[in-house]
Short mmCIF file of C-alpha atoms and ligand atoms in Angstrom, two decimals:
data_model
loop_
_atom_site.label_atom_id
_atom_site.label_comp_id
_atom_site.label_asym_id
_atom_site.label_seq_id
_atom_site.Cartn_x
_atom_site.Cartn_y
_atom_site.Cartn_z
CA MET A 1 67.52 -8.92 125.49
CA LYS A 2 65.36 -11.27 127.54
CA ILE A 3 65.61 -14.97 126.72
CA GLY A 4 63.43 -17.69 128.15
CA ILE A 5 60.32 -19.84 127.97
CA ASP A 6 57.86 -18.52 125.41
CA LYS A 7 55.36 -21.39 125.64
CA ILE A 8 55.24 -24.65 127.56
CA GLY A 9 53.00 -27.71 127.14
CA PHE A 10 52.83 -31.30 128.29
CA TYR A 11 51.25 -34.57 127.30
CA THR A 12 50.63 -37.66 129.36
CA PRO A 13 49.16 -40.92 127.99
CA HIS A 14 45.48 -41.74 128.48
CA LEU A 15 45.93 -44.58 131.00
CA TYR A 16 46.70 -44.46 134.71
CA VAL A 17 46.60 -46.64 137.79
CA ASP A 18 45.43 -45.46 141.23
CA MET A 19 48.21 -45.66 143.82
CA ASN A 20 45.79 -46.79 146.54
CA ASN A 21 45.01 -49.87 144.44
CA LEU A 22 48.69 -50.45 143.66
CA ALA A 23 49.51 -50.26 147.39
CA VAL A 24 46.84 -52.83 148.25
CA ALA A 25 48.10 -55.14 145.50
CA ARG A 26 51.67 -54.80 146.82
CA GLY A 27 50.60 -55.41 150.44
CA VAL A 28 51.59 -51.98 151.76
CA GLU A 29 49.50 -49.31 153.47
CA PRO A 30 48.11 -46.87 150.84
CA GLU A 31 49.42 -43.94 152.95
CA LYS A 32 52.96 -45.08 152.24
CA PHE A 33 52.39 -44.33 148.55
CA THR A 34 50.07 -41.31 148.86
CA ILE A 35 51.82 -39.59 151.81
CA GLY A 36 55.23 -41.27 152.32
CA ILE A 37 56.02 -41.11 148.59
CA GLY A 38 53.41 -38.48 147.71
CA GLN A 39 51.87 -39.95 144.56
CA ASP A 40 48.14 -40.42 143.83
CA GLU A 41 48.12 -41.79 140.28
CA MET A 42 50.72 -43.15 137.88
CA ALA A 43 50.53 -42.62 134.13
CA ILE A 44 50.99 -45.72 131.98
CA ALA A 45 52.13 -45.68 128.38
CA PRO A 46 50.42 -48.15 126.05
CA LEU A 47 52.64 -49.60 123.30
CA THR A 48 51.22 -46.99 120.93
CA GLN A 49 52.99 -44.23 122.91
CA ASP A 50 56.77 -44.03 123.01
CA PRO A 51 59.08 -41.12 123.92
CA VAL A 52 58.79 -39.74 120.37
CA THR A 53 54.98 -39.71 120.26
CA LEU A 54 54.68 -38.31 123.80
CA ALA A 55 57.00 -35.44 122.89
CA ALA A 56 55.28 -34.82 119.55
CA ASN A 57 51.85 -34.78 121.24
CA ALA A 58 53.15 -32.28 123.83
CA ALA A 59 54.63 -30.00 121.16
CA LEU A 60 51.55 -30.20 118.93
CA GLN A 61 49.56 -28.28 121.55
CA ILE A 62 51.80 -25.25 121.73
CA LEU A 63 53.13 -24.56 118.24
CA ASP A 64 51.52 -22.29 115.68
CA GLU A 65 52.60 -21.65 112.07
CA ASN A 66 54.87 -18.77 113.05
CA ASP A 67 56.69 -20.97 115.60
CA ARG A 68 57.08 -23.75 113.02
CA GLU A 69 58.75 -21.36 110.61
CA LYS A 70 61.07 -19.86 113.23
CA ILE A 71 62.24 -23.03 114.95
CA ASP A 72 65.75 -23.72 113.69
CA PHE A 73 66.88 -26.03 116.48
CA VAL A 74 65.15 -29.03 118.05
CA MET A 75 66.74 -30.56 121.14
CA PHE A 76 65.29 -33.72 122.64
CA GLY A 77 66.27 -34.56 126.21
CA THR A 78 65.52 -38.17 127.08
CA GLU A 79 66.88 -41.21 128.83
CA SER A 80 64.40 -43.52 127.09
CA GLY A 81 66.03 -43.19 123.67
CA ILE A 82 64.70 -45.50 120.98
CA ASP A 83 67.86 -45.69 118.89
CA HIS A 84 71.57 -45.68 119.69
CA SER A 85 72.34 -43.56 116.61
CA LYS A 86 69.43 -41.60 115.21
CA SER A 87 68.08 -38.83 117.40
CA ALA A 88 64.47 -38.89 118.57
CA ALA A 89 64.32 -35.19 117.64
CA ILE A 90 64.32 -36.02 113.91
CA TYR A 91 61.14 -38.07 114.18
CA VAL A 92 59.39 -35.25 116.02
CA HIS A 93 60.73 -32.71 113.53
CA GLU A 94 59.04 -34.69 110.74
CA LEU A 95 55.81 -35.39 112.64
CA LEU A 96 55.38 -31.67 113.39
CA GLY A 97 56.24 -30.51 109.88
CA LEU A 98 59.04 -28.17 111.02
CA SER A 99 61.29 -26.28 108.64
CA PRO A 100 63.96 -28.53 107.10
CA HIS A 101 66.49 -25.77 107.86
CA ALA A 102 66.72 -26.77 111.50
CA ARG A 103 69.20 -28.76 113.56
CA SER A 104 67.75 -31.75 115.42
CA ILE A 105 69.66 -33.57 118.12
CA GLU A 106 69.19 -35.70 121.24
CA MET A 107 70.67 -34.89 124.66
CA LYS A 108 71.40 -37.33 127.46
CA GLN A 109 72.24 -36.97 131.14
CA ALA A 110 69.47 -38.81 133.00
CA CYS A 111 66.79 -36.41 134.24
CA TYR A 112 69.06 -33.43 133.59
CA GLY A 113 68.85 -33.75 129.75
CA GLY A 114 65.97 -31.28 129.39
CA THR A 115 67.72 -28.64 131.49
CA ALA A 116 70.94 -29.04 129.52
CA ALA A 117 68.93 -28.46 126.34
CA ILE A 118 67.25 -25.35 127.74
CA GLN A 119 70.58 -23.84 128.80
CA LEU A 120 72.11 -24.52 125.36
CA ALA A 121 69.01 -23.10 123.70
CA LYS A 122 69.57 -19.83 125.58
CA GLY A 123 73.03 -19.53 124.03
CA HIS A 124 71.62 -20.24 120.58
CA ILE A 125 68.97 -17.53 120.95
CA ALA A 126 71.58 -15.04 122.21
CA LEU A 127 73.38 -15.49 118.87
CA ASN A 128 70.22 -15.83 116.76
CA PRO A 129 67.55 -13.65 118.40
CA GLU A 130 65.06 -14.09 115.55
CA SER A 131 64.95 -17.85 115.85
CA LYS A 132 63.17 -20.16 118.28
CA VAL A 133 64.34 -23.43 119.81
CA LEU A 134 62.03 -26.34 120.53
CA VAL A 135 63.17 -28.27 123.60
CA LEU A 136 61.51 -31.61 124.19
CA ALA A 137 61.80 -33.63 127.38
CA SER A 138 60.14 -37.02 127.23
CA ASP A 139 60.43 -40.24 129.18
CA ILE A 140 58.79 -43.44 130.28
CA ALA A 141 60.12 -44.34 133.74
CA ARG A 142 60.40 -48.10 134.24
CA TYR A 143 61.82 -49.83 137.30
CA GLY A 144 59.93 -53.12 137.04
CA LEU A 145 56.91 -54.76 138.65
CA GLN A 146 57.09 -55.28 142.41
CA THR A 147 60.34 -53.35 142.81
CA SER A 148 60.72 -50.56 145.38
CA GLY A 149 61.03 -48.10 142.50
CA GLU A 150 57.72 -49.22 140.96
CA VAL A 151 55.76 -46.57 142.84
CA THR A 152 57.97 -43.89 141.23
CA GLN A 153 57.32 -44.81 137.58
CA GLY A 154 55.40 -42.60 135.14
CA ALA A 155 55.12 -41.50 131.50
CA GLY A 156 54.88 -38.15 129.76
CA ALA A 157 56.59 -35.31 127.97
CA VAL A 158 57.01 -31.57 128.13
CA ALA A 159 57.61 -29.28 125.15
CA VAL A 160 59.25 -25.90 125.77
CA LEU A 161 59.65 -23.15 123.21
CA ILE A 162 62.68 -20.97 123.95
CA SER A 163 62.82 -17.52 122.38
CA ALA A 164 63.84 -13.91 122.79
CA GLU A 165 61.27 -11.70 124.57
CA PRO A 166 59.50 -14.81 125.92
CA GLY A 167 55.84 -14.95 126.90
CA VAL A 168 56.11 -16.97 130.12
CA LEU A 169 59.43 -16.88 131.94
CA GLU A 170 62.63 -14.94 131.40
CA LEU A 171 65.53 -17.22 132.39
CA GLU A 172 68.09 -15.40 134.48
CA ASN A 173 71.73 -15.78 133.51
CA ILE A 174 73.30 -16.93 136.75
CA SER A 175 72.99 -20.60 137.52
CA THR A 176 75.07 -23.00 139.58
CA PHE A 177 75.80 -26.58 138.62
CA LEU A 178 77.67 -29.60 139.80
CA THR A 179 78.89 -32.89 138.31
CA LYS A 180 80.00 -35.97 140.24
CA ASP A 181 80.58 -39.51 139.00
CA ILE A 182 78.26 -41.58 141.22
CA MET A 183 76.18 -44.73 140.71
CA ASP A 184 72.85 -43.82 142.26
CA PHE A 185 70.69 -44.66 139.22
CA TRP A 186 71.62 -45.83 135.74
CA ARG A 187 70.34 -47.98 132.88
CA PRO A 188 72.85 -50.11 130.97
CA THR A 189 72.16 -50.37 127.23
CA TYR A 190 71.00 -54.00 127.60
CA SER A 191 68.28 -53.22 130.14
CA ASP A 192 64.81 -51.76 129.63
CA VAL A 193 64.46 -51.03 133.36
CA ALA A 194 66.59 -48.75 135.53
CA PHE A 195 69.05 -49.93 138.16
CA VAL A 196 68.89 -47.84 141.30
CA ASP A 197 70.30 -47.54 144.77
CA GLY A 198 67.20 -45.85 146.16
CA LYS A 199 68.44 -44.55 149.51
CA PHE A 200 71.76 -43.39 148.04
CA SER A 201 69.92 -41.59 145.21
CA ASN A 202 67.79 -39.74 147.77
CA GLU A 203 70.89 -38.70 149.73
CA GLN A 204 72.66 -37.50 146.59
CA TYR A 205 69.64 -35.52 145.44
CA MET A 206 69.65 -33.71 148.78
CA ALA A 207 73.44 -33.19 148.80
CA PHE A 208 73.40 -31.80 145.23
CA PHE A 209 70.53 -29.47 146.09
CA SER A 210 72.32 -28.18 149.16
CA GLU A 211 75.55 -27.52 147.27
CA VAL A 212 74.07 -25.73 144.25
CA TRP A 213 71.67 -23.71 146.44
CA GLU A 214 74.49 -22.48 148.71
CA GLU A 215 76.61 -21.67 145.65
CA TYR A 216 73.70 -19.87 143.98
CA LYS A 217 73.14 -17.61 146.99
CA LYS A 218 76.86 -16.71 147.09
CA LYS A 219 76.98 -15.99 143.36
CA THR A 220 73.81 -13.87 143.26
CA ASP A 221 73.49 -12.33 146.72
CA LEU A 222 69.86 -13.43 146.62
CA THR A 223 68.17 -15.05 149.62
CA ILE A 224 65.20 -17.35 150.00
CA SER A 225 62.88 -14.36 150.42
CA ASP A 226 63.63 -13.29 146.83
CA PHE A 227 61.72 -16.35 145.60
CA GLU A 228 57.98 -16.59 145.13
CA ALA A 229 58.30 -20.32 144.52
CA ILE A 230 60.88 -23.04 144.00
CA CYS A 231 60.17 -25.91 141.61
CA TYR A 232 61.99 -29.19 141.97
CA HIS A 233 62.76 -32.19 139.86
CA LEU A 234 60.14 -34.53 141.30
CA PRO A 235 61.04 -38.22 141.03
CA TYR A 236 58.16 -38.39 143.55
CA THR A 237 56.65 -35.38 145.23
CA LYS A 238 57.95 -36.16 148.75
CA MET A 239 61.53 -35.88 147.44
CA GLY A 240 61.07 -32.22 146.50
CA LEU A 241 59.31 -31.55 149.80
CA LYS A 242 62.25 -32.98 151.72
CA ALA A 243 64.65 -30.70 149.84
CA LEU A 244 62.47 -27.63 150.34
CA ARG A 245 62.22 -28.33 154.08
CA THR A 246 66.01 -28.16 154.46
CA ILE A 247 66.04 -24.46 153.54
CA LEU A 248 62.66 -23.16 154.77
CA ASP A 249 64.03 -21.87 158.07
CA GLU A 250 66.17 -19.41 156.10
CA GLY A 251 62.97 -17.38 155.55
CA SER A 252 60.40 -15.59 157.72
CA GLU A 253 57.10 -17.28 158.57
CA GLU A 254 55.46 -15.46 155.68
CA VAL A 255 58.13 -16.67 153.22
CA GLN A 256 57.86 -20.22 154.57
CA LYS A 257 54.08 -20.18 154.11
CA ARG A 258 54.35 -18.80 150.58
CA LEU A 259 57.00 -21.28 149.46
CA SER A 260 55.17 -24.21 151.04
CA GLU A 261 51.83 -23.31 149.41
CA ASN A 262 53.43 -22.74 146.04
CA PHE A 263 55.36 -25.99 146.36
CA GLN A 264 52.09 -27.87 146.91
CA ALA A 265 50.68 -26.29 143.73
CA SER A 266 53.80 -27.34 141.82
CA THR A 267 53.27 -30.99 142.79
CA LEU A 268 49.62 -31.39 141.74
CA TYR A 269 50.29 -32.57 138.17
CA SER A 270 53.18 -34.74 139.22
CA ARG A 271 51.00 -36.52 141.78
CA LYS A 272 48.83 -37.68 138.84
CA VAL A 273 51.61 -38.57 136.43
CA GLY A 274 54.62 -39.90 138.37
CA ASN A 275 58.26 -39.48 137.44
CA ILE A 276 58.80 -38.42 133.85
CA TYR A 277 62.55 -38.04 134.31
CA THR A 278 63.75 -35.23 131.97
CA ALA A 279 60.32 -33.58 131.97
CA SER A 280 59.61 -33.79 135.70
CA LEU A 281 60.97 -30.40 136.75
CA TYR A 282 59.08 -28.72 133.91
CA LEU A 283 55.85 -30.51 134.80
CA SER A 284 56.26 -28.96 138.28
CA LEU A 285 56.65 -25.54 136.70
CA ILE A 286 53.53 -26.02 134.55
CA SER A 287 51.56 -27.22 137.56
CA LEU A 288 52.65 -24.19 139.60
CA LEU A 289 51.76 -21.71 136.86
CA GLU A 290 48.42 -23.31 136.04
CA GLU A 291 47.28 -24.01 139.61
CA GLN A 292 48.39 -20.75 141.30
CA ASP A 293 47.78 -17.16 140.38
CA LEU A 294 51.29 -15.75 140.71
CA GLU A 295 52.08 -12.13 139.99
CA ALA A 296 54.11 -11.12 136.96
CA GLY A 297 57.64 -10.19 138.04
CA SER A 298 57.81 -13.06 140.55
CA ARG A 299 61.06 -14.99 140.72
CA ILE A 300 60.83 -18.78 140.47
CA GLY A 301 63.74 -21.03 141.41
CA LEU A 302 64.31 -24.31 139.59
CA PHE A 303 66.31 -27.29 140.83
CA SER A 304 67.26 -29.88 138.24
CA TYR A 305 68.83 -33.22 139.16
CA GLY A 306 69.89 -36.04 136.86
CA SER A 307 71.36 -39.14 138.44
CA GLY A 308 74.88 -40.11 137.69
CA ALA A 309 74.94 -37.13 138.45
CA VAL A 310 74.49 -33.50 137.42
CA GLY A 311 72.53 -30.91 139.38
CA GLU A 312 71.72 -27.28 138.65
CA PHE A 313 69.92 -24.41 140.35
CA PHE A 314 68.67 -21.58 138.18
CA SER A 315 65.84 -19.09 138.14
CA GLY A 316 63.38 -17.16 136.03
CA ILE A 317 61.13 -14.11 136.20
CA LEU A 318 57.44 -14.40 135.32
CA GLN A 319 56.51 -12.19 132.40
CA PRO A 320 53.52 -9.79 132.10
CA ASN A 321 50.42 -11.62 130.78
CA TYR A 322 52.19 -14.97 131.04
CA ARG A 323 48.82 -16.72 131.51
CA GLU A 324 47.96 -16.02 127.86
CA PHE A 325 50.89 -18.22 126.83
CA LEU A 326 49.81 -21.26 128.90
CA SER A 327 47.64 -24.17 127.70
CA VAL A 328 45.56 -24.66 130.85
CA ASP A 329 42.42 -26.05 129.15
CA THR A 330 44.35 -28.50 126.98
CA HIS A 331 46.09 -29.88 130.05
CA LYS A 332 42.84 -30.16 132.02
CA ASP A 333 41.29 -32.05 129.08
CA ASN A 334 44.30 -34.37 128.93
CA PHE A 335 43.80 -35.28 132.62
CA ASN A 336 39.99 -35.41 132.48
CA SER A 337 39.89 -37.76 129.49
CA ARG A 338 42.17 -40.39 131.03
CA THR A 339 40.99 -43.93 131.78
CA GLU A 340 41.81 -45.73 134.99
CA VAL A 341 43.11 -49.30 134.64
CA THR A 342 43.24 -52.00 137.29
CA VAL A 343 46.54 -53.20 138.70
CA THR A 344 46.20 -56.41 136.69
CA GLU A 345 45.64 -54.42 133.50
CA TYR A 346 48.63 -52.18 134.31
CA GLU A 347 50.83 -55.25 134.84
CA SER A 348 49.75 -56.69 131.53
CA ILE A 349 50.44 -53.38 129.69
CA PHE A 350 53.82 -53.10 131.43
CA GLN A 351 54.85 -56.56 130.24
CA LYS A 352 53.89 -55.94 126.60
CA THR A 353 57.01 -54.71 124.84
CA LEU A 354 58.00 -54.07 121.26
CA PRO A 355 59.91 -56.87 119.52
CA ILE A 356 63.70 -56.65 119.84
CA ASP A 357 64.49 -59.36 117.28
CA GLY A 358 63.62 -57.33 114.18
CA SER A 359 60.20 -58.87 113.64
CA THR A 360 57.26 -56.87 112.35
CA MET A 361 54.51 -55.69 114.67
CA GLU A 362 51.33 -53.83 113.82
CA LEU A 363 49.64 -51.89 116.61
CA ASP A 364 45.97 -50.98 116.93
CA THR A 365 45.98 -47.19 117.39
CA SER A 366 42.16 -46.91 117.44
CA GLN A 367 42.06 -47.27 121.26
CA ASP A 368 44.61 -44.50 121.79
CA PRO A 369 43.06 -40.99 121.71
CA ALA A 370 46.42 -39.29 121.12
CA PRO A 371 46.74 -37.57 117.72
CA ILE A 372 50.25 -38.95 117.20
CA CYS A 373 50.80 -42.67 117.77
CA LEU A 374 53.25 -45.45 117.08
CA SER A 375 51.48 -47.78 114.65
CA GLY A 376 54.08 -50.53 114.55
CA ILE A 377 57.54 -51.67 113.57
CA LYS A 378 58.46 -52.86 110.11
CA ASP A 379 61.89 -53.56 108.60
CA HIS A 380 63.48 -52.38 111.89
CA GLU A 381 61.78 -48.98 111.47
CA ARG A 382 59.25 -47.46 113.83
CA GLN A 383 56.07 -46.42 112.03
CA TYR A 384 54.39 -43.24 113.27
CA ILE A 385 51.02 -41.75 112.39
CA ASN A 386 49.50 -38.34 112.91
CA LYS A 387 45.73 -38.89 112.88
CA HIS A 388 45.15 -35.19 112.17
CA LYS A 389 46.98 -35.31 108.85
P1 HMG B 1 61.14 -47.64 149.87
O1 HMG B 1 62.29 -48.27 150.51
O2 HMG B 1 60.07 -48.54 149.41
O3 HMG B 1 60.41 -46.60 150.79
O4 HMG B 1 61.67 -46.80 148.63
P2 HMG B 1 60.73 -46.17 152.30
O5 HMG B 1 60.67 -47.33 153.21
O6 HMG B 1 61.95 -45.31 152.31
O7 HMG B 1 59.44 -45.26 152.55
C1 HMG B 1 59.21 -44.13 151.81
C2 HMG B 1 58.56 -43.09 152.71
O8 HMG B 1 57.24 -43.54 153.07
C3 HMG B 1 59.30 -42.87 154.05
O9 HMG B 1 59.22 -41.50 154.35
C4 HMG B 1 58.45 -43.66 155.04
O10 HMG B 1 58.55 -43.18 156.37
C5 HMG B 1 57.06 -43.40 154.47
P3 HMG B 1 60.56 -40.66 154.61
O11 HMG B 1 61.20 -41.27 155.79
O12 HMG B 1 61.41 -40.86 153.38
O13 HMG B 1 60.08 -39.27 154.79
N1 HMG B 1 56.03 -44.34 154.90
C6 HMG B 1 54.78 -43.97 155.26
N2 HMG B 1 54.20 -42.75 155.32
C7 HMG B 1 52.89 -42.69 155.70
N3 HMG B 1 52.17 -43.79 156.05
C8 HMG B 1 52.72 -45.03 156.02
C9 HMG B 1 54.10 -45.15 155.61
N4 HMG B 1 54.93 -46.19 155.44
C10 HMG B 1 56.12 -45.69 155.03
N5 HMG B 1 52.01 -46.09 156.35
C11 HMG B 1 62.38 -45.08 147.17
C12 HMG B 1 61.45 -45.44 148.33
C13 HMG B 1 62.11 -43.64 146.77
C14 HMG B 1 63.83 -45.21 147.63
C15 HMG B 1 62.11 -46.03 145.97
O14 HMG B 1 60.81 -45.87 145.52
C16 HMG B 1 63.09 -45.84 144.82
O15 HMG B 1 64.17 -46.40 144.79
N6 HMG B 1 62.71 -45.01 143.77
C17 HMG B 1 63.56 -44.73 142.63
C18 HMG B 1 64.72 -43.81 142.95
C19 HMG B 1 64.32 -42.38 143.18
O16 HMG B 1 63.24 -41.95 142.84
N7 HMG B 1 65.26 -41.59 143.77
C20 HMG B 1 65.02 -40.18 143.98
C21 HMG B 1 66.31 -39.34 143.92
S1 HMG B 1 67.25 -39.67 142.45
C22 HMG B 1 66.48 -38.77 141.20
O17 HMG B 1 65.66 -37.94 141.45
C23 HMG B 1 66.85 -39.11 139.79
C24 HMG B 1 65.86 -39.98 139.05
O18 HMG B 1 64.72 -39.20 138.67
C25 HMG B 1 66.51 -40.62 137.82
C26 HMG B 1 67.22 -39.75 136.81
O19 HMG B 1 67.90 -38.77 137.11
O20 HMG B 1 67.17 -40.13 135.63
C27 HMG B 1 65.34 -41.12 139.90
#
């Protein structure tokens, strides 16, 4: 039985800042951000979008009635959790009107949370082939204004439906993974911005990639030429490029050209969104599939990295007619309907936060085009609305 990605969608909020303008405001050459880091635009979440609404808006695009009935497991990978106890998955479960006979839980291991959920979902489907699992990966990356990490922020979510006989990508069984206790990036419970040792995190990303890639080749007997494309977790697009470059000379000129071109296609969405932590790798996959015309049967490699740290290399095979299971137009509309904000406006939005002292706040959702929004906080409870209901 094949198990894998049946459908995949994403949502990014309607506001963004241009990285050229951010560079000028920060007194650096724009090429540092657009070439050195490899980002063109950065998505910004207004207060009316939180990790729950971003994930619910992403899932809304891909689910039909049949999926809603069959989903018996919702897993929400995030490192921007809104509650220490209650899982973000339960809010999405309610907002989407899923069957009450479903499990709903949250998963955490930095940017690796979404991948962990997908791998567990595979096991669940192996035991319950009739069911479907909804995996959500949703984050708002915050390092702080005028920090070196600022250029690598972003906001968005990916929703992945895992099933038997999937429409898009069969996930192959062999994968290689690695855990090491390191402090490259973390966010203590008292902080709403991440702590990071930037250079060390880059080095660890590369070291993890090298180790799981070498291990993967030994375990599978595959070589670089067996891959049509490799998608990377993209904290910023240059990071993935650096990792790809370390292995390119393992392939012929033709293979190098193919992997390089497909890598570029996999970065196009990320360049407009920024780092969305748990969802980043899957945004690369969506970008690749929607921006390139790959042949069914192609093998795609996936490298997942979550600081702290866990890394994994795994792979999938593109399914016949996979294009019919994508949401290309919805994603184009999402990008085309965004509004650019100035750096001053972005700074002001960044500094607006929800109350943390238990006070009530009502939010104006009329300016937010998303169907599902956060409308406020009352009695310590987040209030959500679905404008389509
Ligand atoms: P920085 O110190 O500001 O940047 O921080 P830099 O000085 O290293 O420059 C960046 C690149 O721009 C360099 O290229 C420069 O040469 C180039 P490189 O040598 O790296 O190839 N550059 C220029 N290029 C063209 N024209 C110019 C120019 N000037 C300079 N004029 C850093 C960069 C990424 C460290 C910082 O933004 C940061 O700390 N970000 C957050 C951490 C991060 O993203 N780490 C990535 C690996 S860890 C990971 O992926 C996990 C994570 O997603 C979290 C999780 O798991 O939850 C982060």
